[in-house]
Structure formats: C-alpha cells, structure tokens
XYZ file of C-alpha atoms in Angstrom:
107
model
C -13.618 -50.153 53.668
C -16.425 -48.248 51.762
C -15.770 -45.208 54.063
C -12.020 -45.324 52.786
C -13.492 -45.388 49.571
C -15.951 -42.505 49.789
C -13.308 -40.579 51.489
C -10.838 -41.198 48.391
C -13.492 -39.570 46.185
C -13.907 -36.590 48.020
C -10.135 -36.049 49.284
C -9.534 -36.149 45.250
C -12.226 -34.047 44.527
C -14.396 -36.493 42.682
C -11.528 -37.299 39.759
C -10.581 -40.965 41.144
C -12.402 -43.387 43.445
C -10.303 -46.105 45.417
C -12.544 -49.037 45.516
C -13.091 -53.065 45.561
C -10.870 -52.678 48.697
C -10.662 -56.380 50.481
C -8.138 -57.337 53.328
C -8.068 -58.440 57.022
C -5.955 -57.825 60.171
C -2.837 -59.285 61.657
C -0.831 -59.314 64.688
C 2.770 -58.912 64.639
C 4.799 -58.327 68.061
C 6.350 -55.095 68.398
C 5.208 -51.324 67.958
C 1.178 -50.584 68.353
C 0.986 -53.334 70.020
C 1.665 -55.473 66.989
C -2.238 -55.289 65.307
C -1.965 -54.206 61.664
C -4.664 -54.080 59.044
C -3.522 -54.981 54.974
C -5.339 -54.087 52.243
C -5.380 -56.154 49.044
C -7.020 -55.860 45.156
C -7.404 -52.233 45.190
C -8.979 -50.892 42.260
C -8.974 -47.179 40.915
C -11.984 -45.792 38.947
C -11.062 -42.652 37.125
C -13.202 -39.957 34.967
C -11.545 -41.577 31.868
C -12.046 -45.568 31.679
C -8.934 -47.284 31.524
C -6.675 -44.665 33.069
C -5.538 -47.160 35.879
C -5.807 -50.629 33.971
C -8.455 -52.456 32.999
C -10.620 -52.830 36.133
C -10.923 -48.615 35.823
C -14.358 -48.668 34.913
C -14.461 -45.147 34.642
C -17.242 -42.982 35.651
C -19.700 -45.783 35.175
C -17.743 -47.572 38.134
C -17.256 -44.398 40.191
C -21.401 -43.930 39.732
C -21.881 -47.765 40.629
C -20.175 -47.444 43.637
C -22.249 -44.565 44.875
C -25.465 -46.519 43.706
C -24.751 -49.357 46.265
C -23.004 -47.262 48.962
C -24.740 -46.443 52.185
C -22.951 -44.007 54.049
C -21.986 -45.775 57.799
C -20.709 -44.503 61.008
C -17.268 -43.742 59.535
C -18.240 -41.703 56.588
C -18.366 -38.123 57.309
C -21.629 -36.163 56.189
C -19.423 -33.152 54.608
C -18.029 -35.619 51.667
C -19.071 -35.453 48.322
C -21.151 -38.057 46.541
C -21.305 -38.434 42.868
C -23.994 -36.892 41.142
C -24.616 -39.792 39.071
C -24.926 -42.463 41.592
C -26.828 -45.459 39.968
C -26.646 -49.298 39.988
C -25.407 -49.971 36.877
C -23.946 -53.529 37.799
C -24.795 -56.278 39.939
C -22.967 -56.875 43.103
C -20.658 -59.310 43.578
C -19.963 -61.049 47.101
C -16.081 -60.140 48.108
C -16.246 -57.034 46.036
C -17.709 -53.472 46.420
C -17.245 -52.878 42.569
C -19.400 -55.767 40.631
C -19.234 -57.334 37.294
C -19.513 -55.104 34.277
C -22.766 -56.236 33.280
C -25.419 -54.105 33.187
C -28.718 -55.176 35.691
C -30.874 -54.828 32.543
C -29.226 -58.056 31.088
C -31.259 -59.881 33.531
C -34.908 -58.704 32.929
C-alpha cells in the first residue's frame, strides 16, 4: 500500500498524495480465479490543507508520509520524493498518516 501511495504522488507530479490506505484480500468465485483486493479509508493530502476534507493535512501530511516512508520492492527508483520529507507526526498503528500532533510535544 505504501508503494501505491508513493506512485500516486509521482503520478500527480507532487500535487496530491493518496495515503492512509487499509484493506484486505477477498475471494469470490468467478473471473480472475475470484481473488480481489479492497481498499478502505483513503485520505488525499494536497498542497493546500483541507482541499479534500478534514483529513487532508496538506503539505505537512505529504512531508510526514515521506518522512516515514521507506521505498520497498514495489516502488520505482525513478518516482519522485517530497523534498520536504520530515517526520512531523507520530506514526499510529493501522494508519500511514499519523496523528496531527507534533513529535516535539513529547519532549
């Protein structure tokens, strides 16, 4: 799911990032041997905070994603990265986005 988020950023030329993806795998008899994947709870972060709703943390959200992201075998080395990547928010289990609380709050 991390690679799909990374791809979305590159494909959209750094303007938006599809992130916080969750989901699973299912099976229904039929085409393609019945296997499918479903994604839930998507968040879109854009250059301007709030454009895609309250979960859109704007450039801070994009930078946070890339601060925590580590490319994997599904990422393409030619895909762009956010030049401002920084871990702004703590990672939260079950989400790739984090809680909008600065890390410095725990110091």
